[in-house]
Amino acid sequence: MSKKFYLTTPLYYSSGMPHVGHVYTSVITDALARYKRFCGVEVCALTGSDEHGLKIERVAREQGMTPQELTDRYSDMFKDAWKGLGIHFDAFIRTTEDRHRLAVQELAKRITEKGFIYLGEYRGNYCVSCEAYVPEGEQKCPDCGRETEEMTEPSYFFKLSAFEEKLLHFYESNSDFVIPQTRMNEIVSFVKSGLKDISISRTSFEWGIKLPEDPKHIFYVWFDALTGYLSGVGFGVDSAEFARHWPADVQLIGKDILRFHAVYWPAFLMAAGLEPPRHILVNGWWTVDGEKMSKSRGNFVTATELLALLPPDYVKYFLLREIPVGGDGDFSLDAIVGRVNADLANDIGNLANRTLKMIQNYFEGTIPESAGAEGADLQLISFSKETVELYRKNFDNLQISKALETVWELISAANRYIVANEPWQLARDREKRNRLGTVLYNSAEAVRIIAVLLSPIVPDGMGAILRQLGVKESVAELDFAAARWGLLKSGSELGPVEAVYPRLDIGQLKAQAEKYAAAGQGQSEGGSDETAVEYVPQAEQVAIDAFAKIDMRVAQILSAERIPKSSKLLKLQVDLGYEKRQVVAGIGEAYEPESLVGRIVAVVANLKPVKLMGVESNGMIVAASDQGKPVLTTFAEPVTIGTRLR
């Protein structure tokens, strides 16, 4: 196995909040990265934000801000989402960075020098949403179904037609370049049908990277964004760093952007004299309750909502276990509850808890010694070793769901082992104490190995189980050697024993989801604020000129965190359109900080600064008081950030 491993997510488009589809791809990437580190491999996991193009320019204009301000906001939202979910990336590239601009220009320079770029004119229908021209004669985008716009403009073209045979030869020599095979077959068929040269520059808008030799043109967003996989590891600015990482081992994408990554991208790289990535891993799409995600349907599941409703382990496990990588999946609260309760709470949760409780009760919380293996013991040990080998084979083949299935077979085997050997009966006979110790040691060792194998998937819970077993190493310190049988130390003390994965109640979860949805529309109830203005049913009347002195503005919450030693105070960073402010609000008992990020609210902007528990506040969030509980003021229709309330 190579001692380096470079993998990437797509560069997520910075025109909206991260949703369950983004989370899914990033969860896969994080699991693969953790697994490779677990195997002793040097890993670089990259993500980033695609921040150029006509769509960004238009959305920014609609929201009354510059494109840079818009992309700054959403780029931070993606970073906050990954942090909240415990997803680690080694590199983050934004296409608005100077190092990325230099990389794009360097890639174009190399391709131009090879004679694969020329100036021409493009006429065709263009999908603004997908940033792509559609096939001749089509009025609607084949990917998203939206109406297209007819465009005519001078353009620089890339000679994609010159790479038809080269690509087909590359696919034949690298039959697993695209995973799964059905997607590989799709790409081969597309290329065999014939390739036309593609436009790689635009003159009809300005938000992008300019061509150095012809600054009236900006680079087509896909030529720009794809180069992020190079710029994120030093291409164009640090040749030694780039050589250490490239080519990418695995690039994860959604199936809607397959053609760009599996046809255009390797062609660009070949034209520049660079090696294509080794694998393109294609994810399916997620529906919500059987329907495609759509803001208009009200079923758009954001990362913020996931964090508000579920612990990160529950989200990660459900997404990775529910479908094999490459297939489509359906996201629903019923499915999550069924999967989490059956697998995490009942299976691994109960196995760990009852094993540890019996060691606590029968051996005063000390790992017992094994007095020698009998037939059933040897079978469990053998099955454990086979599981480790099969788990590794499946993970190396990028089949994470299958790797999880093998671990669950070991969980079932360990549960059967306990039932068959009845340690609770052995504990009644003092002459069978050695046998009791052996059974509980083997059970605990099986739990330890299971926790080690699951640590790349659900690191929080597995770290807790290992600590309860008395294991001193953190999850990040584990390597594959930790999956060997017999490493659990007899005589070591257990940590505090408690249930790691509480069962979910579907009724409560749906009620929380409904409350969250209502809060997003300004209908949520919450708790009172110890430092807020006292709201009373009838207030003293004031003149209109006095009221006019209050400067209330539409704002968006960029981040939120609790203030130590206060159950009610939250420290918020808000965007007022013309500047960013820090505001302290006493809504912590009503709203979780994560649920507030992205909310559009009203802020009193001209209050004198005050300090609350030592934290400066420059404004006040406006809220109603419903039976003593604050309800945030929000807006039913789109409104520009910074607009004054009158």
XYZ file of C-alpha atoms in Angstrom:
646
model
C 0.000 0.000 0.000
C 1.203 3.523 -0.830
C 2.379 5.471 2.204
C 0.477 8.553 1.088
C -3.200 8.955 0.340
C -4.791 12.069 -1.143
C -8.565 12.271 -1.352
C -10.978 15.090 -2.084
C -14.608 16.073 -1.847
C -16.050 18.256 -4.596
C -15.538 21.960 -4.038
C -19.006 22.783 -2.748
C -20.799 25.646 -4.472
C -21.052 28.682 -2.192
C -24.564 29.882 -2.924
C -26.457 28.122 -0.138
C -26.209 26.329 3.193
C -24.659 22.831 3.407
C -27.308 20.100 3.238
C -27.514 16.345 3.763
C -25.999 15.637 0.325
C -22.892 17.655 1.180
C -22.768 16.002 4.596
C -22.935 12.521 3.039
C -19.951 13.061 0.745
C -17.925 14.642 3.536
C -18.792 11.832 5.971
C -17.510 9.254 3.457
C -14.325 11.260 2.982
C -13.764 11.562 6.719
C -14.302 7.821 7.261
C -11.850 6.915 4.475
C -9.283 9.375 5.802
C -9.578 8.014 9.357
C -9.319 4.443 8.088
C -6.183 5.179 6.060
C -4.544 6.870 9.036
C -5.592 3.821 11.063
C -3.588 1.764 8.533
C -0.489 3.912 9.032
C -0.842 5.924 5.822
C -0.072 9.641 5.513
C -3.380 11.227 4.531
C -4.316 14.540 2.998
C -8.092 15.071 2.842
C -9.159 18.184 0.945
C -12.418 20.036 0.668
C -13.253 23.575 -0.313
C -15.665 26.022 -1.865
C -16.362 26.804 -5.503
C -16.997 30.556 -5.399
C -17.109 31.876 -8.969
C -19.664 31.995 -11.756
C -22.806 33.689 -12.974
C -25.031 32.086 -10.338
C -22.925 33.492 -7.478
C -22.923 36.908 -9.123
C -26.732 36.902 -9.442
C -27.453 35.549 -5.941
C -25.157 38.155 -4.402
C -26.900 40.931 -6.320
C -30.308 39.668 -5.182
C -29.160 39.710 -1.544
C -27.643 43.183 -1.777
C -24.035 42.202 -1.240
C -20.856 41.619 -3.191
C -20.021 38.127 -4.488
C -17.061 38.021 -2.111
C -19.266 38.815 0.881
C -21.710 36.091 -0.172
C -19.017 33.451 -0.591
C -17.325 34.463 2.676
C -20.598 33.766 4.472
C -21.265 30.367 2.942
C -17.666 29.216 3.056
C -17.710 29.814 6.817
C -20.996 27.887 7.090
C -19.416 24.830 5.485
C -16.408 25.034 7.790
C -18.682 25.350 10.836
C -20.771 22.367 9.691
C -17.714 20.102 9.372
C -16.443 21.225 12.759
C -19.822 20.552 14.376
C -20.003 17.064 12.858
C -16.446 16.224 13.921
C -15.297 15.921 10.301
C -11.612 16.732 9.863
C -10.011 18.039 6.681
C -6.293 18.610 6.218
C -6.736 21.233 3.502
C -9.445 23.724 2.520
C -9.249 25.628 -0.756
C -11.376 28.560 -1.829
C -11.418 29.434 -5.515
C -11.202 33.140 -4.589
C -7.734 32.664 -3.070
C -4.649 34.027 -4.864
C -2.916 30.642 -4.779
C -5.858 29.171 -6.643
C -5.838 31.939 -9.266
C -2.151 31.269 -9.917
C -2.845 27.534 -10.273
C -5.670 28.084 -12.790
C -3.521 30.389 -14.861
C -0.595 27.957 -14.737
C -2.767 25.033 -15.851
C -4.161 27.076 -18.758
C -0.638 28.195 -19.713
C 0.586 24.595 -19.947
C -2.429 23.517 -22.007
C -2.083 26.523 -24.328
C 1.597 25.790 -24.898
C 0.614 22.297 -26.042
C -1.777 23.797 -28.604
C -5.052 22.598 -27.040
C -6.708 26.012 -26.473
C -7.978 28.354 -29.237
C -10.260 31.401 -29.586
C -13.705 31.034 -31.166
C -17.357 31.919 -30.624
C -19.936 29.967 -28.685
C -23.686 29.904 -29.271
C -25.975 27.744 -27.226
C -28.340 27.351 -24.316
C -26.791 27.740 -20.881
C -28.021 26.481 -17.498
C -27.124 29.110 -14.917
C -27.864 26.748 -11.999
C -25.499 24.010 -13.207
C -23.058 26.464 -14.855
C -23.118 24.334 -18.012
C -24.155 24.538 -21.660
C -26.728 21.939 -22.690
C -26.679 19.748 -25.823
C -27.767 21.358 -29.078
C -31.529 21.597 -29.576
C -32.391 21.200 -25.876
C -34.201 23.992 -24.035
C -34.075 22.439 -20.561
C -31.029 21.325 -18.590
C -30.731 17.500 -18.679
C -29.296 17.510 -15.136
C -31.627 19.800 -13.156
C -34.566 20.237 -15.554
C -34.518 24.044 -15.361
C -35.111 26.329 -18.339
C -31.895 27.487 -20.006
C -30.805 30.848 -21.384
C -29.583 31.374 -24.945
C -26.111 32.886 -25.030
C -23.699 33.993 -27.751
C -20.239 35.149 -26.803
C -16.589 34.931 -27.875
C -14.897 32.104 -26.029
C -11.672 30.199 -25.719
C -12.147 26.510 -26.430
C -10.403 23.405 -25.203
C -9.790 20.740 -27.875
C -11.642 17.973 -26.070
C -12.199 16.233 -29.416
C -8.458 15.502 -29.566
C -8.685 13.344 -26.447
C -11.390 10.862 -27.407
C -9.009 7.981 -28.155
C -6.654 8.913 -25.329
C -9.504 8.838 -22.834
C -10.834 5.511 -24.104
C -7.360 4.004 -23.855
C -7.026 5.397 -20.325
C -10.381 3.892 -19.308
C -9.407 0.518 -20.770
C -6.133 0.543 -18.836
C -7.846 1.737 -15.649
C -11.153 -0.111 -15.578
C -11.824 0.977 -11.981
C -11.123 4.655 -12.651
C -14.810 5.372 -11.995
C -16.547 3.502 -9.158
C -19.114 1.916 -9.287
C -18.800 0.067 -12.587
C -22.205 1.234 -13.843
C -20.898 4.814 -13.841
C -17.725 3.717 -15.602
C -19.840 2.110 -18.333
C -21.855 5.329 -18.606
C -18.717 7.417 -19.178
C -17.217 5.032 -21.731
C -20.482 5.125 -23.670
C -20.541 8.936 -23.543
C -17.005 9.267 -24.912
C -17.570 6.651 -27.617
C -20.525 8.685 -28.894
C -18.075 11.439 -29.861
C -16.557 14.457 -28.122
C -16.819 18.102 -29.146
C -14.526 20.917 -28.120
C -15.741 22.760 -25.019
C -15.816 26.422 -24.068
C -13.532 27.323 -21.149
C -14.011 31.098 -20.932
C -16.826 33.635 -20.559
C -17.291 37.334 -21.337
C -20.969 37.742 -20.318
C -20.208 38.264 -16.590
C -17.259 39.307 -14.458
C -17.124 37.198 -11.282
C -14.234 34.838 -11.952
C -10.530 34.499 -12.722
C -9.333 36.540 -15.687
C -7.257 35.079 -18.505
C -3.873 36.854 -18.186
C -3.429 37.251 -21.949
C -7.019 38.372 -22.581
C -8.571 39.923 -19.443
C -11.958 40.458 -21.128
C -12.410 36.707 -20.595
C -12.818 34.867 -17.310
C -12.291 31.136 -16.926
C -15.345 28.898 -17.173
C -16.347 27.896 -13.654
C -15.699 24.192 -14.241
C -12.163 24.751 -15.551
C -11.686 26.993 -12.526
C -13.233 24.726 -9.872
C -11.634 21.467 -10.999
C -8.216 23.069 -10.658
C -8.919 23.407 -6.926
C -7.847 19.793 -6.484
C -4.400 20.917 -7.674
C -4.186 24.342 -6.019
C -5.165 22.890 -2.643
C -1.883 20.939 -2.519
C 0.506 23.492 -3.964
C 0.222 23.368 -7.751
C 1.655 26.538 -9.276
C 3.201 27.784 -6.020
C 4.929 24.832 -4.280
C 6.128 22.130 -6.678
C 7.593 19.920 -3.923
C 4.328 19.898 -1.950
C 2.344 19.197 -5.095
C 4.613 16.317 -6.129
C 4.197 14.792 -2.658
C 0.406 14.502 -3.050
C -0.566 14.288 -6.708
C -2.155 12.267 -8.281
C -5.211 12.082 -6.063
C -6.000 8.552 -4.932
C -9.763 9.046 -4.590
C -11.971 11.957 -5.614
C -15.525 11.771 -4.251
C -18.351 13.344 -6.250
C -22.104 13.185 -6.761
C -23.420 11.533 -9.893
C -24.732 14.838 -11.249
C -21.164 16.081 -11.871
C -19.748 12.833 -13.235
C -19.116 14.042 -16.790
C -17.054 17.026 -15.630
C -14.848 14.849 -13.432
C -14.521 11.696 -15.502
C -14.226 13.251 -19.006
C -13.226 16.925 -18.896
C -10.971 16.683 -15.841
C -8.664 13.857 -17.019
C -8.530 15.490 -20.468
C -7.422 18.821 -18.965
C -4.746 17.006 -16.959
C -3.496 14.980 -19.925
C -3.282 18.162 -22.003
C -1.151 19.797 -19.289
C 1.134 16.767 -18.950
C -0.261 15.782 -15.546
C -1.424 12.371 -14.370
C -5.211 11.904 -13.869
C -6.542 10.874 -10.453
C -6.559 7.142 -9.707
C -10.229 6.794 -8.780
C -13.451 8.796 -9.056
C -15.901 7.530 -6.413
C -19.457 8.451 -7.378
C -22.180 8.893 -4.756
C -25.879 8.546 -5.376
C -28.517 11.089 -4.444
C -30.495 11.378 -1.232
C -34.221 11.898 -1.259
C -36.175 12.990 1.826
C -39.192 10.870 2.729
C -39.168 9.540 -0.839
C -39.066 12.967 -2.521
C -36.228 14.940 -4.058
C -34.922 17.647 -1.724
C -36.404 21.019 -2.569
C -36.770 24.285 -0.663
C -40.201 24.742 -2.220
C -41.320 21.378 -0.799
C -40.005 22.309 2.611
C -37.919 19.112 2.869
C -34.480 20.654 2.469
C -32.424 19.065 5.274
C -29.487 21.280 6.216
C -26.384 20.359 8.165
C -27.500 22.809 10.850
C -30.774 20.923 11.266
C -28.973 17.576 11.497
C -26.728 18.946 14.237
C -29.719 20.345 16.098
C -31.583 17.024 16.049
C -28.951 14.277 16.252
C -25.486 13.525 17.693
C -22.775 13.342 14.976
C -22.290 9.573 15.420
C -25.960 8.925 14.654
C -25.754 10.973 11.449
C -22.501 9.366 10.293
C -23.572 5.812 11.000
C -26.946 6.155 9.303
C -25.507 7.706 6.151
C -22.715 5.150 5.809
C -24.688 2.039 6.740
C -27.980 2.745 5.002
C -26.775 2.350 1.411
C -23.645 1.096 -0.372
C -21.496 3.919 -1.729
C -22.764 4.679 -5.221
C -26.428 3.912 -4.600
C -29.300 6.304 -3.949
C -30.742 6.620 -0.460
C -33.796 8.012 1.292
C -33.447 10.191 4.371
C -36.253 10.053 6.918
C -36.517 10.337 10.674
C -38.266 6.961 10.822
C -35.359 5.305 9.014
C -32.800 6.984 11.274
C -34.612 5.935 14.441
C -34.991 2.360 13.204
C -31.332 2.068 12.223
C -29.883 3.816 15.286
C -32.038 1.993 17.832
C -31.483 -1.433 16.295
C -27.761 -1.154 15.557
C -26.195 1.390 17.893
C -28.467 1.269 20.951
C -29.495 -2.410 20.901
C -26.549 -4.203 19.283
C -23.238 -2.545 20.100
C -24.677 -0.431 22.924
C -26.196 -3.347 24.821
C -23.229 -5.633 24.139
C -20.788 -3.118 25.598
C -22.993 -2.091 28.496
C -23.918 -5.541 29.772
C -20.340 -6.835 29.394
C -18.943 -3.921 31.349
C -21.688 -4.087 33.978
C -20.969 -7.767 34.619
C -17.239 -7.052 34.992
C -18.165 -4.229 37.345
C -20.481 -6.441 39.391
C -18.536 -9.721 39.420
C -14.912 -8.461 39.376
C -15.208 -5.054 41.059
C -14.546 -3.193 37.819
C -11.264 -4.964 37.027
C -10.642 -6.784 33.729
C -10.442 -10.500 34.662
C -7.862 -12.984 33.423
C -8.523 -15.608 30.782
C -7.873 -19.062 32.233
C -7.513 -20.800 28.857
C -9.628 -21.122 25.733
C -12.219 -23.838 25.091
C -14.128 -24.592 21.891
C -16.566 -21.654 22.008
C -13.755 -19.294 23.010
C -11.593 -20.418 20.092
C -14.492 -19.952 17.703
C -15.002 -16.350 18.869
C -11.281 -15.617 18.599
C -11.113 -17.117 15.110
C -14.229 -15.256 13.983
C -12.758 -12.004 15.293
C -9.578 -12.463 13.252
C -11.567 -13.291 10.122
C -13.692 -10.177 10.664
C -10.626 -7.952 10.856
C -9.289 -9.333 7.557
C -12.626 -9.006 5.761
C -13.202 -5.526 7.175
C -9.860 -4.394 5.816
C -10.494 -5.929 2.404
C -13.880 -4.193 2.092
C -12.573 -0.821 3.250
C -9.617 -1.009 0.852
C -12.133 -1.646 -1.945
C -14.077 1.480 -0.826
C -17.039 -0.663 0.261
C -17.714 0.964 3.614
C -21.222 -0.448 4.015
C -19.881 -3.986 3.550
C -17.096 -3.304 6.056
C -19.767 -2.306 8.574
C -21.761 -5.453 7.842
C -18.755 -7.613 8.738
C -18.376 -5.817 12.080
C -22.060 -6.360 12.841
C -21.603 -10.065 12.225
C -18.932 -10.022 14.935
C -21.301 -8.116 17.239
C -23.921 -10.836 16.691
C -21.328 -13.539 17.334
C -20.241 -11.881 20.593
C -23.842 -11.563 21.754
C -24.458 -15.250 20.960
C -21.278 -16.159 22.842
C -22.517 -14.410 25.989
C -25.976 -15.996 25.770
C -24.515 -19.481 25.213
C -22.030 -19.217 28.104
C -24.440 -17.571 30.600
C -21.954 -15.662 32.787
C -24.794 -14.751 35.164
C -25.175 -18.478 35.906
C -21.402 -19.006 36.209
C -21.294 -16.211 38.800
C -23.476 -18.294 41.151
C -20.867 -21.066 41.408
C -17.583 -20.086 43.080
C -15.852 -23.101 41.542
C -16.556 -21.669 38.089
C -15.009 -18.289 38.770
C -12.070 -18.946 36.436
C -14.491 -19.831 33.659
C -16.522 -16.706 34.439
C -13.350 -14.617 34.131
C -12.497 -16.217 30.791
C -15.961 -15.594 29.341
C -16.027 -11.960 30.455
C -12.444 -11.339 29.286
C -13.305 -12.717 25.846
C -16.522 -10.694 25.730
C -14.693 -7.512 26.702
C -11.918 -8.196 24.179
C -14.487 -8.679 21.434
C -16.068 -5.345 22.421
C -12.639 -3.693 22.315
C -11.869 -4.985 18.814
C -15.338 -3.967 17.602
C -14.778 -0.460 18.990
C -11.380 -0.267 17.293
C -12.860 -1.281 13.927
C -15.775 1.135 14.216
C -13.627 4.079 15.346
C -13.169 5.492 11.794
C -16.969 5.539 11.403
C -18.335 6.624 14.799
C -15.298 7.933 16.696
C -17.174 9.630 19.538
C -19.045 6.572 20.793
C -16.180 4.157 20.200
C -13.804 6.448 22.062
C -16.230 6.396 25.007
C -16.454 2.572 24.966
C -12.671 2.218 24.844
C -12.296 4.581 27.808
C -14.836 2.505 29.741
C -12.708 -0.560 28.974
C -9.724 1.207 30.517
C -7.907 1.741 27.194
C -5.623 4.738 27.561
C -5.028 5.509 23.871
C -7.374 7.937 22.166
C -9.149 7.015 18.945
C -6.697 9.196 17.000
C -3.756 7.221 18.414
C -5.052 3.808 17.312
C -3.574 1.886 14.394
C -4.420 -1.443 12.807
C -2.224 -3.328 15.273
C -4.839 -2.463 17.921
C -7.259 -4.878 16.194
C -5.188 -7.930 17.248
C -6.787 -10.291 19.739
C -5.417 -10.362 23.288
C -4.306 -6.763 23.817
C -6.828 -6.033 26.580
C -4.869 -5.970 29.839
C -6.098 -8.176 32.651
C -6.107 -6.348 35.968
C -6.724 -2.936 34.423
C -9.500 -0.817 35.869
C -12.666 0.060 33.967
C -13.642 3.666 33.519
C -17.094 4.913 34.586
C -19.691 2.714 32.869
C -22.687 4.333 31.211
C -24.813 3.822 28.107
C -23.102 5.336 25.059
C -25.997 5.300 22.593
C -29.379 6.186 24.138
C -32.403 5.058 22.136
C -34.216 7.648 20.065
C -37.922 8.286 20.527
C -39.548 8.889 17.151
C -42.313 11.026 18.648
C -39.900 13.291 20.469
C -37.582 13.528 17.456
C -40.409 14.515 15.112
C -41.634 17.071 17.646
C -38.137 18.558 17.794
C -37.970 18.625 13.993
C -41.338 20.384 13.786
C -40.246 22.889 16.415
C -37.045 23.519 14.487
C -38.959 24.014 11.243
C -41.386 26.380 12.951
C -38.511 28.341 14.471
C -37.091 28.806 10.992
C -40.360 30.559 10.080
C -40.470 32.662 13.245
C -42.919 30.408 15.118
C -40.659 28.697 17.657
C -40.980 29.102 21.384
C -38.005 29.367 23.682
C -36.743 30.333 27.121
C -36.439 33.694 28.842
C -33.332 35.876 28.933
C -31.840 36.976 32.212
C -30.268 40.094 30.662
C -32.788 41.012 27.984
C -35.243 43.877 28.059
C -38.237 43.185 30.281
C -41.174 42.641 27.919
C -44.560 43.719 29.339
C -48.062 43.497 27.804
C -48.636 47.240 27.860
C -45.813 49.709 27.519
C -45.510 53.430 27.902
C -46.490 55.291 24.757
C -43.717 57.095 22.871
C -43.738 59.730 20.146
C -43.041 58.701 16.566
C -39.820 60.721 16.499
C -38.557 58.795 19.538
C -39.312 55.487 17.855
C -37.557 56.689 14.689
C -34.311 56.929 16.624
C -34.248 53.127 16.957
C -32.213 51.652 14.110
C -33.492 48.090 13.558
C -31.860 46.106 10.761
C -32.308 42.784 9.003
C -29.323 40.610 9.909
C -28.090 37.071 9.443
C -26.554 35.034 12.242
C -23.133 33.794 11.125
C -22.109 31.873 14.249
C -23.368 31.196 17.758
C -21.778 29.809 20.893
C -22.587 29.551 24.563
C -20.979 31.857 27.096
C -19.322 29.846 29.903
C -21.121 29.767 33.243
C -24.409 30.941 31.740
C -27.264 28.700 30.681
C -29.031 31.520 28.862
C -26.435 33.780 27.235
C -25.258 33.130 23.679
C -22.510 35.032 21.873
C -23.599 35.674 18.279
C -21.730 37.016 15.266
C -24.232 38.733 12.965
C -23.994 40.223 9.475
C -25.757 43.592 9.181
C -24.990 43.942 5.484
C -22.600 46.857 5.990
C -20.583 45.266 8.813
C -20.334 42.250 11.105
C -21.186 42.628 14.818
C -20.971 40.680 18.043
C -24.245 40.522 19.957
C -25.018 38.771 23.246
C -28.533 37.350 23.540
C -30.234 35.573 26.439
C -31.949 32.894 24.345
C -29.733 29.927 25.224
C -32.462 27.951 26.963
C -34.765 28.294 23.973
C -32.360 27.766 21.097
C -29.338 25.533 20.563
C -26.440 27.584 19.123
C -26.144 25.344 16.050
C -29.792 25.895 15.129
C -29.289 29.656 14.874
C -26.571 29.717 12.218
C -27.957 31.111 8.987
C -31.125 32.536 10.568
C -32.407 35.873 9.292
C -33.366 38.020 12.315
C -33.986 41.617 13.381
C -31.303 43.464 15.350
C -31.365 46.814 17.142
C -28.156 48.223 15.679
C -27.703 51.553 17.480
C -27.636 50.528 21.140
C -24.625 51.595 23.181
C -22.176 48.704 23.690
C -22.523 46.878 27.001
C -20.717 43.974 28.639
C -22.690 40.937 29.788
C -20.683 38.495 31.915
C -17.547 40.122 30.557
C -18.524 39.752 26.885
C -19.159 42.890 24.839
C -22.502 43.193 23.054
C -23.007 45.663 20.201
C -26.739 45.467 19.613
C -29.773 43.440 20.608
C -31.656 40.616 18.919
C -35.367 41.468 18.625
C -37.760 38.868 20.029
C -41.375 38.585 21.074
C -42.308 37.332 24.531
C -44.855 34.522 24.522
C -45.807 33.668 28.121
C -42.354 34.729 29.228
C -40.581 32.785 26.475
C -38.668 34.636 23.710
C -39.576 33.970 20.081
C -37.136 35.332 17.519
C -38.423 37.840 14.983
C -37.903 36.518 11.462
C -39.319 37.186 7.984
C -41.802 35.217 5.887
C -40.481 36.569 2.567
C -36.921 37.070 1.220
C -35.352 40.310 2.415
C -31.941 41.876 1.809
C -29.457 41.733 4.692
C -29.000 45.218 6.165
C -32.476 46.492 5.267
C -33.817 48.882 7.899
C -37.112 48.078 9.641
C -39.607 50.942 9.504
